[in-house]
Amino acid sequence: MARRPAPPAFRPYLAPILLRSVGNVAGARLLTALVNEIVALIDIAGGPRVLLQSSPPIVNGALRTVAIEYQHRSEPAWAPPGTYTDLVHHLLVISVKGTLAAISTSEPAIRPRINRKVVAARPISRAEIESGFVGDEAKALWLDGIHARSDAKPDAKTLMGRALEFAIDPLGDQTYAFKAVRSKVPLVLSSGAASQVIGASPDEGRLWLNRPGSWLDFAADTETLLDKVDAVAAGPATVRFPALAQAVTDLATVSDADAVAVVPPELLAEDTDPILKERAARWAYGAEFVIAPGAGPNLVATVTLETTLLGDLSITPTLTGDKVALDLVWITQPAPAAAERADFDALMAEYDWLKIYYGSGHTISGGRCFRSAYTDQWFPDWKFKNLAGYNVTQEKPVVLPGQTLGGSIGTPKAPGQPDDSLFGYCHDIFDRGWLASDDGSMELADFVHIDDDTDLVTLIHAKGAASTAAAREVSASKYEVVTGQAVKNLRHLERQSLADVLDAGRHHLIADAVWHDGVRQPDRTGLIARVQALPANYRKRVVILQPQLTETEHDNCANGLATPTRTLKMKQLNTLLLAARLSANAVGADLEVWGEE
């Protein structure tokens, strides 16, 4: 019996391009076709890459794998030609299961060739990458601007954080599409963790993860990724960042070409070959395009590189599936610029670097077409509270004879008649931890609350509804003043500022409105000490209590059951609150708005 060859001792980095076969070729036939195509791409006679060896198929259950080793020779850009030669050894691994394939390579520069030139299989769709390999708690987000170029707005942005899905500006970031992301995905690999931080580049059909501990772990993890693709293809598509610009699959309404730029993502990638990065920088910063719009998405651009006129370039976009291909033809070809045109053609044959902006609001970028258009976004943090027994129109309590406002909060108006104001509601529900009112002309909030268990600091701003009617309508104007107060006082969420303003107001009449675990305190001394003792990582929150909006009215507006006028008011209110939420997020705080159930 023939002995199965031992697995190689390689430890490849798991960063595959995920592909699906063309024409339902599968298994061993697909693997053979991919190996033949990729070997041809690598081992070009007289080229810088030389094939060393290719393994026989390595079989792990239903997974078939071939490992290809090759050399890449290059000369350092800083040395005179022929002086030195850099020699780098690379590994390329092709794995196939059924009609799906995964290709991991140690040489970044070979990826675009595979992505664009291999025909036996094509990268899986952007939607499949997004649905299967983009999860929650995004740690890094690369955004590509599809708006008209402006000095006041970046062409691209890179965000880093703990959960960036909450850091996206739902208003200002609508003109950005995400090009790549690192996020937590519920997927069990050889590491054993229940979730993995996975990097995903949807337009390239590529992931990047880690370096598994052994070849067998690499093979097992690759098979898990392919199985995930199979499962995703059978389910509904998921849009992970709906506030961002989305790709379109129809060029029928694309028109009025306005601008063209060379935008190489390789300028930002850490693993880009230095020579390629130098070429990318030259074209990104030195190329100029003067546009003459044509029919639909077509155009002609007069191209200049630095001070050299390259000629007139016809650009014709065509759409196949969700990918946009650009047919580039030089209409005029000044003789002195032959070398520059050849360099441009070579780069465009390898990379999707051209970015085209249209007056119709579309942008072609990275082989995709995106539409830049404002979409109404919903404020996500509505909380609807049970306010039965409270007068939703009455913000403050009735001041009892001989009493101050602070002394009347939470105090029965008469025997059997509790304080039913919104202040009374705050007093009743925040009965654990520290609570104080600071109502007044220079107030920091109607109430400040500190949760002793979680160190959550909350500033509460309350405003009464216009009526007690159960069917009252949404009103953006009812939220404008209280929202402005909340934004104006965000600075007081900072520990020292909060302690200072509480201390400065300790002699005001309202200063006796202090409770700890529901027990009234003589003054603010204990509260100020608690603020000063907050840990560095204490949490911050702003609550706007305005019962004008009921849960029923909210849902009717969201589900298309309200009149157009009411729906418009709801959209205006959402915009107002989203802007306030951005301000709160900027100081590290969450914003919640409380209505009535």
Coordinates of C-alpha atoms in Angstrom, one line a residue:
M1 CA 0.0 0.0 0.0
A2 CA 1.4 3.4 -0.9
R3 CA 2.3 5.5 2.0
R4 CA 0.5 8.9 2.2
P5 CA 3.2 11.7 2.1
A6 CA 3.9 13.4 5.5
P7 CA 2.5 16.9 5.8
P8 CA 5.0 19.6 5.2
A9 CA 6.6 21.4 8.1
F10 CA 5.5 24.8 6.7
R11 CA 3.6 27.3 8.9
P12 CA 1.9 29.6 6.3
Y13 CA 0.1 32.8 7.4
L14 CA -3.6 32.3 7.1
A15 CA -4.7 35.1 4.7
P16 CA -6.6 33.5 1.9
I17 CA -8.3 34.8 -1.2
L18 CA -11.6 32.9 -1.2
L19 CA -12.8 31.8 -4.7
R20 CA -15.6 29.9 -6.3
S21 CA -15.1 27.8 -9.4
V22 CA -16.4 28.9 -12.8
G23 CA -18.6 26.3 -14.5
N24 CA -18.9 24.0 -11.4
V25 CA -15.5 22.5 -11.8
A26 CA -14.8 20.9 -8.5
G27 CA -12.3 18.9 -6.4
A28 CA -9.2 17.5 -8.0
R29 CA -10.0 19.1 -11.4
L30 CA -10.4 22.6 -9.9
L31 CA -7.1 22.2 -8.0
T32 CA -5.3 21.1 -11.1
A33 CA -6.7 24.0 -13.1
L34 CA -5.7 26.6 -10.4
V35 CA -2.2 25.2 -10.0
N36 CA -1.6 25.3 -13.7
E37 CA -2.8 28.9 -14.0
I38 CA -0.9 30.2 -11.0
V39 CA 2.4 28.4 -11.9
A40 CA 2.1 30.1 -15.3
L41 CA 1.6 33.5 -13.6
I42 CA 4.7 32.9 -11.4
D43 CA 7.1 31.2 -13.7
I44 CA 7.3 33.6 -16.6
A45 CA 10.5 33.1 -18.6
G46 CA 12.9 35.9 -17.9
G47 CA 10.7 37.3 -15.1
P48 CA 11.8 38.0 -11.5
R49 CA 10.1 34.9 -10.1
V50 CA 11.4 31.4 -10.5
L51 CA 9.5 28.3 -9.5
L52 CA 11.4 26.0 -7.1
Q53 CA 8.9 23.1 -6.5
S54 CA 5.3 22.3 -6.3
S55 CA 4.1 19.6 -3.9
P56 CA 1.8 16.7 -5.0
P57 CA -1.8 17.1 -3.8
I58 CA -2.0 16.9 0.0
V59 CA -5.3 15.3 1.0
N60 CA -6.9 16.1 4.4
G61 CA -10.4 14.6 4.3
A62 CA -12.3 16.5 1.6
L63 CA -9.7 19.2 1.4
R64 CA -7.0 19.0 -1.3
T65 CA -4.0 21.3 -1.1
V66 CA -0.9 22.1 -3.2
A67 CA 2.0 24.1 -1.8
I68 CA 4.1 26.0 -4.3
E69 CA 7.6 27.4 -3.5
Y70 CA 9.3 30.0 -5.6
Q71 CA 12.0 32.7 -5.5
H72 CA 11.6 36.4 -6.2
R73 CA 14.6 38.4 -7.3
S74 CA 14.7 42.2 -7.2
E75 CA 17.1 45.0 -7.1
P76 CA 16.9 47.6 -4.3
A77 CA 15.6 50.9 -5.5
W78 CA 18.4 52.9 -3.9
A79 CA 21.2 51.1 -5.7
P80 CA 22.5 51.5 -9.3
P81 CA 21.1 48.8 -11.6
G82 CA 23.1 45.6 -11.5
T83 CA 24.7 46.4 -8.2
Y84 CA 22.8 44.2 -5.8
T85 CA 20.1 41.5 -6.0
D86 CA 17.6 40.8 -3.2
L87 CA 16.4 37.2 -3.1
V88 CA 13.2 36.3 -1.3
H89 CA 11.6 32.9 -1.0
H90 CA 7.8 32.7 -1.1
L91 CA 5.2 30.1 -0.4
L92 CA 1.8 30.0 -2.1
V93 CA -0.8 27.5 -0.9
I94 CA -3.9 26.5 -2.9
S95 CA -6.6 24.6 -1.1
V96 CA -9.8 23.3 -2.7
K97 CA -13.0 21.8 -1.2
G98 CA -15.8 21.1 -3.7
T99 CA -16.2 24.2 -5.9
L100 CA -14.6 26.5 -3.4
A101 CA -10.9 27.4 -3.1
A102 CA -8.6 29.3 -0.8
I103 CA -5.3 30.8 -1.9
S104 CA -2.8 32.1 0.7
T105 CA 0.5 33.6 -0.4
S106 CA 3.4 35.1 1.4
E107 CA 4.0 37.7 -1.4
P108 CA 1.5 40.5 -1.4
A109 CA 2.3 41.6 -4.9
I110 CA 1.0 38.4 -6.4
R111 CA -2.5 38.7 -5.0
P112 CA -3.8 41.2 -7.5
R113 CA -2.6 39.0 -10.3
I114 CA -4.5 36.1 -8.9
N115 CA -7.6 38.2 -8.3
R116 CA -7.7 39.6 -11.8
K117 CA -6.1 36.9 -14.0
V118 CA -7.2 33.5 -12.7
V119 CA -10.2 32.3 -14.7
A120 CA -10.9 28.8 -13.3
A121 CA -12.3 30.4 -10.2
R122 CA -13.3 33.9 -9.2
P123 CA -13.2 35.7 -5.8
I124 CA -16.4 35.3 -3.9
S125 CA -18.8 38.2 -3.7
R126 CA -18.5 41.3 -1.5
A127 CA -21.9 40.3 0.1
E128 CA -20.6 36.8 1.0
I129 CA -17.5 38.2 2.7
E130 CA -19.6 40.8 4.6
S131 CA -22.2 38.2 5.7
G132 CA -19.8 35.6 6.8
F133 CA -16.6 37.3 8.0
V134 CA -17.6 40.8 9.2
G135 CA -18.9 40.7 12.8
D136 CA -19.3 42.8 15.8
E137 CA -16.8 44.9 17.8
A138 CA -14.9 46.2 14.8
K139 CA -11.4 47.0 15.8
A140 CA -10.2 48.7 12.6
L141 CA -12.1 50.1 9.7
W142 CA -10.7 51.4 6.4
L143 CA -13.1 53.8 4.8
D144 CA -13.0 55.0 1.2
G145 CA -14.7 58.3 0.4
I146 CA -17.0 58.3 -2.6
H147 CA -18.0 62.0 -2.3
A148 CA -16.7 64.6 -4.7
R149 CA -13.2 65.6 -3.7
S150 CA -13.1 68.4 -1.2
D151 CA -10.5 70.2 0.9
A152 CA -12.8 70.0 3.8
K153 CA -13.4 66.2 3.7
P154 CA -10.8 63.4 3.6
D155 CA -10.7 61.1 0.6
A156 CA -10.2 58.2 3.0
K157 CA -10.3 57.5 6.7
T158 CA -8.9 54.8 9.0
L159 CA -10.5 54.2 12.3
M160 CA -9.2 52.2 15.3
G161 CA -11.2 51.4 18.4
R162 CA -13.0 48.8 20.4
A163 CA -16.4 48.7 18.7
L164 CA -16.3 51.0 15.7
E165 CA -19.8 50.2 14.5
F166 CA -20.8 52.7 17.2
A167 CA -18.2 55.3 16.1
I168 CA -19.5 55.7 12.6
D169 CA -21.1 59.1 12.0
P170 CA -24.5 58.1 10.6
L171 CA -24.7 61.5 8.9
G172 CA -21.3 62.5 7.8
D173 CA -20.0 59.0 7.0
Q174 CA -22.7 58.2 4.5
T175 CA -20.3 59.2 1.7
Y176 CA -17.8 56.5 2.7
A177 CA -17.7 52.9 1.8
F178 CA -15.8 50.4 3.9
K179 CA -12.9 48.7 2.1
A180 CA -11.5 46.6 4.9
V181 CA -12.3 45.8 8.5
R182 CA -11.0 43.8 11.5
S183 CA -13.8 42.5 13.7
K184 CA -14.8 39.7 16.0
V185 CA -16.5 36.8 14.2
P186 CA -18.1 33.8 15.9
L187 CA -15.9 31.1 14.3
V188 CA -14.0 28.3 16.1
L189 CA -10.6 27.7 14.6
S190 CA -7.6 25.7 15.8
S191 CA -6.9 28.3 18.5
G192 CA -10.0 27.1 20.3
A193 CA -11.4 30.6 20.9
A194 CA -15.2 31.0 20.4
S195 CA -14.6 34.2 18.4
Q196 CA -11.8 35.3 16.1
V197 CA -10.6 38.7 15.2
I198 CA -10.7 38.5 11.4
G199 CA -9.5 41.0 8.9
A200 CA -11.7 41.1 5.7
S201 CA -11.3 43.0 2.4
P202 CA -14.7 42.4 0.7
D203 CA -13.8 43.8 -2.7
E204 CA -10.8 41.4 -3.0
G205 CA -12.6 38.4 -1.5
R206 CA -9.7 38.2 1.0
L207 CA -9.3 37.5 4.7
W208 CA -6.3 37.7 7.0
L209 CA -6.2 36.0 10.4
N210 CA -3.0 34.6 12.0
R211 CA -0.3 32.0 11.7
P212 CA -1.6 28.7 12.8
G213 CA 0.6 26.5 15.0
S214 CA 1.2 23.8 12.4
W215 CA 0.5 22.7 8.8
L216 CA -2.4 20.5 10.1
D217 CA -3.9 23.5 11.9
F218 CA -3.5 25.6 8.8
A219 CA -5.4 23.0 6.7
A220 CA -8.1 22.6 9.3
D221 CA -8.6 26.4 9.6
T222 CA -8.7 26.8 5.8
E223 CA -11.4 24.1 5.6
T224 CA -13.4 25.8 8.3
L225 CA -13.3 29.1 6.3
L226 CA -14.5 27.3 3.2
D227 CA -17.3 25.6 5.1
K228 CA -18.4 29.0 6.3
V229 CA -18.5 30.3 2.8
D230 CA -20.7 27.4 1.8
A231 CA -23.1 28.1 4.7
V232 CA -23.2 31.8 3.9
A233 CA -24.1 31.2 0.3
A234 CA -27.2 29.3 1.4
G235 CA -28.5 32.1 3.7
P236 CA -29.6 35.7 3.4
A237 CA -27.1 38.5 2.8
T238 CA -26.2 40.7 5.8
V239 CA -25.3 44.4 5.6
R240 CA -23.0 45.1 8.5
F241 CA -22.6 48.9 8.3
P242 CA -25.9 50.2 6.8
A243 CA -25.0 53.9 7.5
L244 CA -22.1 53.7 5.1
A245 CA -22.4 53.9 1.3
Q246 CA -23.4 50.7 -0.4
A247 CA -22.3 49.2 -3.7
V248 CA -24.8 49.2 -6.6
T249 CA -25.0 46.6 -9.4
D250 CA -26.4 48.7 -12.2
L251 CA -24.6 51.4 -14.2
A252 CA -27.8 52.6 -16.0
T253 CA -28.1 55.8 -13.9
V254 CA -24.3 56.6 -13.8
S255 CA -23.5 59.7 -15.7
D256 CA -21.7 63.1 -15.9
A257 CA -18.1 62.0 -15.1
D258 CA -16.6 64.8 -13.0
A259 CA -13.2 63.7 -11.8
V260 CA -10.6 60.9 -11.9
A261 CA -7.9 60.1 -9.5
V262 CA -5.3 57.4 -8.9
V263 CA -5.9 56.1 -5.4
P264 CA -3.7 53.1 -4.5
P265 CA -4.6 51.4 -1.2
E266 CA -1.1 50.0 -1.4
L267 CA 0.1 53.4 0.0
L268 CA -1.4 52.4 3.3
A269 CA -0.7 48.7 3.4
E270 CA 2.2 47.7 5.6
D271 CA 3.2 44.7 3.5
T272 CA 3.4 46.5 0.1
D273 CA 6.6 46.0 -1.8
P274 CA 8.6 49.2 -1.4
I275 CA 9.2 49.6 -5.2
L276 CA 5.5 49.2 -5.9
K277 CA 4.7 51.7 -3.1
E278 CA 7.1 54.2 -4.7
R279 CA 5.3 53.8 -8.1
A280 CA 1.9 54.1 -6.4
A281 CA 3.0 57.4 -4.7
R282 CA 4.2 58.8 -8.0
W283 CA 0.9 58.2 -9.8
A284 CA -1.3 59.1 -6.8
Y285 CA 0.4 62.5 -6.3
G286 CA 1.7 63.3 -9.7
A287 CA -1.2 62.4 -12.1
E288 CA -3.8 64.9 -13.3
F289 CA -6.9 64.1 -15.3
V290 CA -9.0 66.7 -17.2
I291 CA -12.4 65.2 -17.9
A292 CA -14.7 65.3 -20.9
P293 CA -17.9 63.4 -19.9
G294 CA -19.3 60.9 -22.5
A295 CA -22.5 58.9 -22.7
G296 CA -23.6 57.3 -19.4
P297 CA -20.5 56.3 -17.4
N298 CA -18.1 56.8 -20.3
L299 CA -15.5 59.6 -20.4
V300 CA -12.3 60.8 -22.0
A301 CA -9.5 62.1 -19.8
T302 CA -6.5 64.1 -20.8
V303 CA -3.7 62.7 -18.6
T304 CA -0.6 64.4 -17.3
L305 CA 2.0 62.9 -15.1
E306 CA 4.0 65.6 -13.3
T307 CA 4.9 67.8 -16.3
T308 CA 4.6 65.2 -19.0
L309 CA 1.4 65.0 -21.2
L310 CA 0.6 61.4 -21.7
G311 CA -2.4 61.9 -24.1
D312 CA -6.1 61.4 -24.2
L313 CA -7.5 58.3 -22.5
S314 CA -10.9 56.8 -23.3
I315 CA -12.4 55.1 -20.2
T316 CA -15.4 52.8 -20.7
P317 CA -16.8 51.1 -17.5
T318 CA -18.6 47.8 -17.8
L319 CA -20.3 45.8 -15.1
T320 CA -20.1 42.0 -14.7
G321 CA -21.9 40.7 -11.6
D322 CA -20.8 43.2 -8.9
K323 CA -17.4 44.0 -10.5
V324 CA -16.7 47.0 -12.7
A325 CA -14.1 46.6 -15.4
L326 CA -12.5 49.6 -17.1
D327 CA -11.7 49.5 -20.8
L328 CA -8.8 51.9 -21.2
V329 CA -7.8 53.1 -24.7
W330 CA -5.3 55.8 -25.6
I331 CA -6.9 58.0 -28.3
T332 CA -3.8 60.2 -28.7
Q333 CA -0.3 59.1 -27.9
P334 CA 2.4 61.8 -27.8
A335 CA 5.7 60.1 -28.6
P336 CA 7.8 61.6 -25.7
A337 CA 5.4 59.9 -23.1
A338 CA 5.6 56.3 -24.4
A339 CA 7.4 55.1 -21.3
E340 CA 4.9 56.7 -18.9
R341 CA 1.9 55.4 -20.8
A342 CA 3.4 51.9 -20.7
D343 CA 3.9 52.2 -16.9
F344 CA 0.3 53.4 -16.5
D345 CA -1.0 50.5 -18.6
A346 CA 1.0 48.0 -16.6
L347 CA -0.3 49.3 -13.3
M348 CA -3.9 49.5 -14.4
A349 CA -3.7 45.9 -15.8
E350 CA -2.7 44.7 -12.3
Y351 CA -4.5 47.0 -9.9
D352 CA -7.9 48.6 -9.5
W353 CA -6.4 52.0 -8.7
L354 CA -8.6 54.4 -10.8
K355 CA -11.3 56.2 -9.0
I356 CA -14.0 57.9 -11.0
Y357 CA -16.4 60.5 -9.6
Y358 CA -19.8 61.3 -11.3
G359 CA -22.2 64.1 -11.1
S360 CA -25.0 61.5 -10.7
G361 CA -23.7 60.8 -7.2
H362 CA -21.9 57.6 -8.1
T363 CA -18.2 56.7 -7.7
I364 CA -16.3 53.8 -9.2
S365 CA -13.6 52.7 -6.8
G366 CA -11.7 49.4 -6.4
G367 CA -13.7 47.7 -9.1
R368 CA -17.0 48.5 -7.5
C369 CA -19.6 51.2 -8.1
F370 CA -21.0 53.0 -5.1
R371 CA -23.9 55.5 -4.8
S372 CA -23.4 58.6 -2.6
A373 CA -26.9 59.7 -1.4
Y374 CA -28.3 60.7 1.9
T375 CA -30.3 58.0 3.6
D376 CA -32.3 58.8 6.7
Q377 CA -30.9 56.9 9.6
W378 CA -32.8 55.9 12.8
F379 CA -31.6 57.0 16.2
P380 CA -30.7 53.6 17.8
D381 CA -31.1 54.3 21.5
W382 CA -34.7 55.0 22.2
K383 CA -35.9 53.5 25.5
F384 CA -39.6 53.5 26.3
K385 CA -40.4 53.5 30.0
N386 CA -43.5 52.6 32.0
L387 CA -44.7 56.0 33.2
A388 CA -48.1 54.9 34.6
G389 CA -48.9 57.0 37.7
Y390 CA -46.8 59.9 36.6
N391 CA -47.9 63.1 34.9
V392 CA -45.9 63.2 31.7
T393 CA -46.6 66.9 31.2
Q394 CA -45.2 68.0 34.6
E395 CA -41.5 68.3 34.7
K396 CA -41.0 69.4 38.3
P397 CA -43.0 68.7 41.5
V398 CA -45.3 71.2 43.1
V399 CA -43.3 73.1 45.7
L400 CA -44.9 72.5 49.0
P401 CA -45.6 75.4 51.4
G402 CA -42.5 76.3 53.3
Q403 CA -40.4 73.9 51.2
T404 CA -37.8 74.4 48.4
L405 CA -37.8 72.6 45.1
G406 CA -35.1 70.3 46.3
G407 CA -37.1 69.4 49.4
S408 CA -40.2 68.7 47.3
I409 CA -38.6 66.2 44.9
G410 CA -39.9 62.7 45.9
T411 CA -42.0 64.1 48.7
P412 CA -45.7 63.3 48.7
K413 CA -47.9 66.3 47.7
A414 CA -50.4 65.2 50.3
P415 CA -51.1 62.0 52.2
G416 CA -51.5 59.2 49.6
Q417 CA -50.4 61.6 46.7
P418 CA -46.8 60.8 45.8
D419 CA -44.7 63.2 43.7
D420 CA -45.9 62.3 40.2
S421 CA -43.7 64.7 38.3
L422 CA -40.9 63.6 35.9
F423 CA -38.5 64.7 38.7
G424 CA -40.3 62.4 41.0
Y425 CA -39.9 59.6 38.5
C426 CA -36.2 60.1 38.4
H427 CA -36.1 60.1 42.2
D428 CA -37.9 56.8 42.3
I429 CA -36.0 54.8 39.6
F430 CA -32.5 56.0 40.5
D431 CA -32.8 54.7 44.1
R432 CA -29.5 52.9 44.2
G433 CA -26.1 54.7 44.2
W434 CA -25.8 58.5 44.4
L435 CA -28.4 60.9 43.0
A436 CA -28.5 64.7 43.1
S437 CA -30.5 67.4 41.4
D438 CA -28.8 70.5 40.0
D439 CA -31.9 72.2 38.5
G440 CA -31.4 75.9 38.0
S441 CA -30.3 78.6 35.5
M442 CA -26.7 77.3 35.3
E443 CA -27.5 73.7 35.8
L444 CA -25.2 70.9 34.7
A445 CA -28.3 68.6 34.4
D446 CA -31.6 68.1 36.1
F447 CA -30.0 65.1 37.8
V448 CA -26.6 63.5 38.1
H449 CA -26.5 59.8 39.1
I450 CA -23.6 57.5 39.9
D451 CA -24.0 53.8 40.0
D452 CA -21.9 52.4 42.8
D453 CA -21.7 48.9 41.2
T454 CA -20.6 49.9 37.7
D455 CA -19.2 53.4 38.1
L456 CA -21.6 54.6 35.5
V457 CA -22.1 58.4 35.6
T458 CA -25.4 59.6 34.1
L459 CA -26.5 63.1 33.5
I460 CA -30.3 63.3 33.2
H461 CA -32.2 66.0 31.4
A462 CA -36.0 66.0 31.7
K463 CA -38.7 67.8 29.8
G464 CA -42.5 67.5 30.0
A465 CA -44.6 66.3 27.1
A466 CA -47.2 68.6 25.5
S467 CA -50.2 66.5 26.6
T468 CA -51.1 63.3 28.4
A469 CA -53.0 62.0 25.4
A470 CA -52.1 58.4 24.6
A471 CA -52.2 59.2 20.8
R472 CA -50.0 62.3 20.9
E473 CA -47.8 62.8 17.9
V474 CA -44.1 63.1 17.4
S475 CA -42.7 66.6 17.6
A476 CA -39.0 67.4 16.9
S477 CA -39.4 70.9 18.4
K478 CA -40.3 69.4 21.8
Y479 CA -36.8 67.9 21.9
E480 CA -34.7 70.9 20.6
V481 CA -34.2 72.8 23.9
V482 CA -33.6 69.7 26.1
T483 CA -31.2 68.2 23.5
G484 CA -29.3 71.5 23.3
Q485 CA -29.0 71.5 27.1
A486 CA -27.7 68.0 27.1
V487 CA -25.0 68.8 24.4
K488 CA -24.0 72.0 26.1
N489 CA -23.3 70.2 29.4
L490 CA -21.3 67.3 28.1
R491 CA -18.2 68.8 29.4
H492 CA -19.4 68.1 33.0
L493 CA -19.1 64.3 32.4
E494 CA -15.4 64.8 32.9
R495 CA -14.5 63.9 36.5
Q496 CA -12.8 67.0 37.6
S497 CA -15.3 69.3 35.9
L498 CA -18.2 67.4 37.5
A499 CA -16.6 67.7 41.0
D500 CA -15.9 71.4 40.5
V501 CA -19.4 72.3 39.4
L502 CA -21.0 70.3 42.2
D503 CA -18.7 71.9 44.7
A504 CA -19.4 75.4 43.3
G505 CA -23.1 74.9 43.8
R506 CA -23.0 73.4 47.2
H507 CA -24.6 76.5 48.7
H508 CA -27.5 76.7 46.3
L509 CA -31.0 75.9 47.5
I510 CA -31.1 72.8 45.3
A511 CA -27.9 71.5 46.9
D512 CA -30.0 69.6 49.6
A513 CA -31.5 67.4 46.9
V514 CA -29.0 64.6 47.3
W515 CA -29.7 60.9 48.0
H516 CA -27.6 57.8 48.5
D517 CA -29.4 54.5 48.0
G518 CA -32.6 56.4 48.3
V519 CA -31.8 58.1 51.6
R520 CA -31.6 61.9 51.6
Q521 CA -28.2 63.3 52.5
P522 CA -27.5 66.6 54.3
D523 CA -25.3 68.0 51.5
R524 CA -23.1 67.2 48.6
T525 CA -20.0 66.2 50.5
G526 CA -20.3 62.5 50.0
L527 CA -21.3 62.8 46.4
I528 CA -18.3 65.1 45.6
A529 CA -16.0 62.6 47.3
R530 CA -17.6 59.8 45.2
V531 CA -17.0 61.7 42.0
Q532 CA -13.3 62.3 42.9
A533 CA -12.9 58.6 43.7
L534 CA -14.2 57.5 40.2
P535 CA -11.7 55.2 38.4
A536 CA -10.0 56.3 35.2
N537 CA -12.2 54.0 33.1
Y538 CA -15.6 55.0 34.5
R539 CA -18.5 54.9 32.1
K540 CA -20.5 57.9 30.9
R541 CA -24.1 58.3 29.8
V542 CA -26.5 61.1 29.0
V543 CA -30.3 60.5 29.3
I544 CA -32.9 62.7 27.8
L545 CA -36.3 62.1 29.4
Q546 CA -39.0 63.5 27.2
P547 CA -42.2 61.4 27.0
Q548 CA -43.6 63.4 24.1
L549 CA -42.8 60.4 21.9
T550 CA -44.7 57.2 22.7
E551 CA -43.5 53.7 21.6
T552 CA -46.7 53.4 19.5
E553 CA -46.0 56.6 17.6
H554 CA -42.3 55.6 17.2
D555 CA -43.2 52.2 15.7
N556 CA -45.9 53.7 13.4
C557 CA -43.4 56.1 12.0
A558 CA -40.8 53.4 11.6
N559 CA -43.2 50.9 9.9
G560 CA -44.8 53.3 7.4
L561 CA -48.1 53.5 9.4
A562 CA -47.9 57.2 10.2
T563 CA -48.9 60.1 7.9
P564 CA -46.2 61.6 5.7
T565 CA -46.1 64.7 8.0
R566 CA -45.6 62.7 11.1
T567 CA -43.0 60.5 9.4
L568 CA -41.1 63.7 8.3
K569 CA -41.1 65.0 11.9
M570 CA -39.7 61.7 13.0
K571 CA -36.9 61.9 10.5
Q572 CA -36.1 65.4 11.7
L573 CA -36.0 64.2 15.3
N574 CA -33.8 61.3 14.4
T575 CA -31.3 63.7 12.7
L576 CA -31.3 66.0 15.7
L577 CA -30.6 63.1 18.1
L578 CA -28.0 61.5 15.9
A579 CA -26.1 64.8 15.9
A580 CA -26.3 65.0 19.7
R581 CA -25.2 61.3 19.9
L582 CA -22.1 62.1 17.9
S583 CA -21.2 64.9 20.4
A584 CA -21.8 62.5 23.3
N585 CA -19.6 59.9 21.7
A586 CA -16.9 62.4 21.2
V587 CA -16.5 62.7 25.0
G588 CA -16.8 58.9 25.4
A589 CA -20.5 58.9 26.5
D590 CA -23.6 57.1 25.3
L591 CA -26.8 58.9 24.7
E592 CA -30.2 57.4 25.5
V593 CA -33.6 59.1 24.9
W594 CA -36.5 57.9 27.1
G595 CA -40.1 58.1 25.9
E596 CA -43.3 56.5 27.2
E597 CA -44.4 53.0 26.6

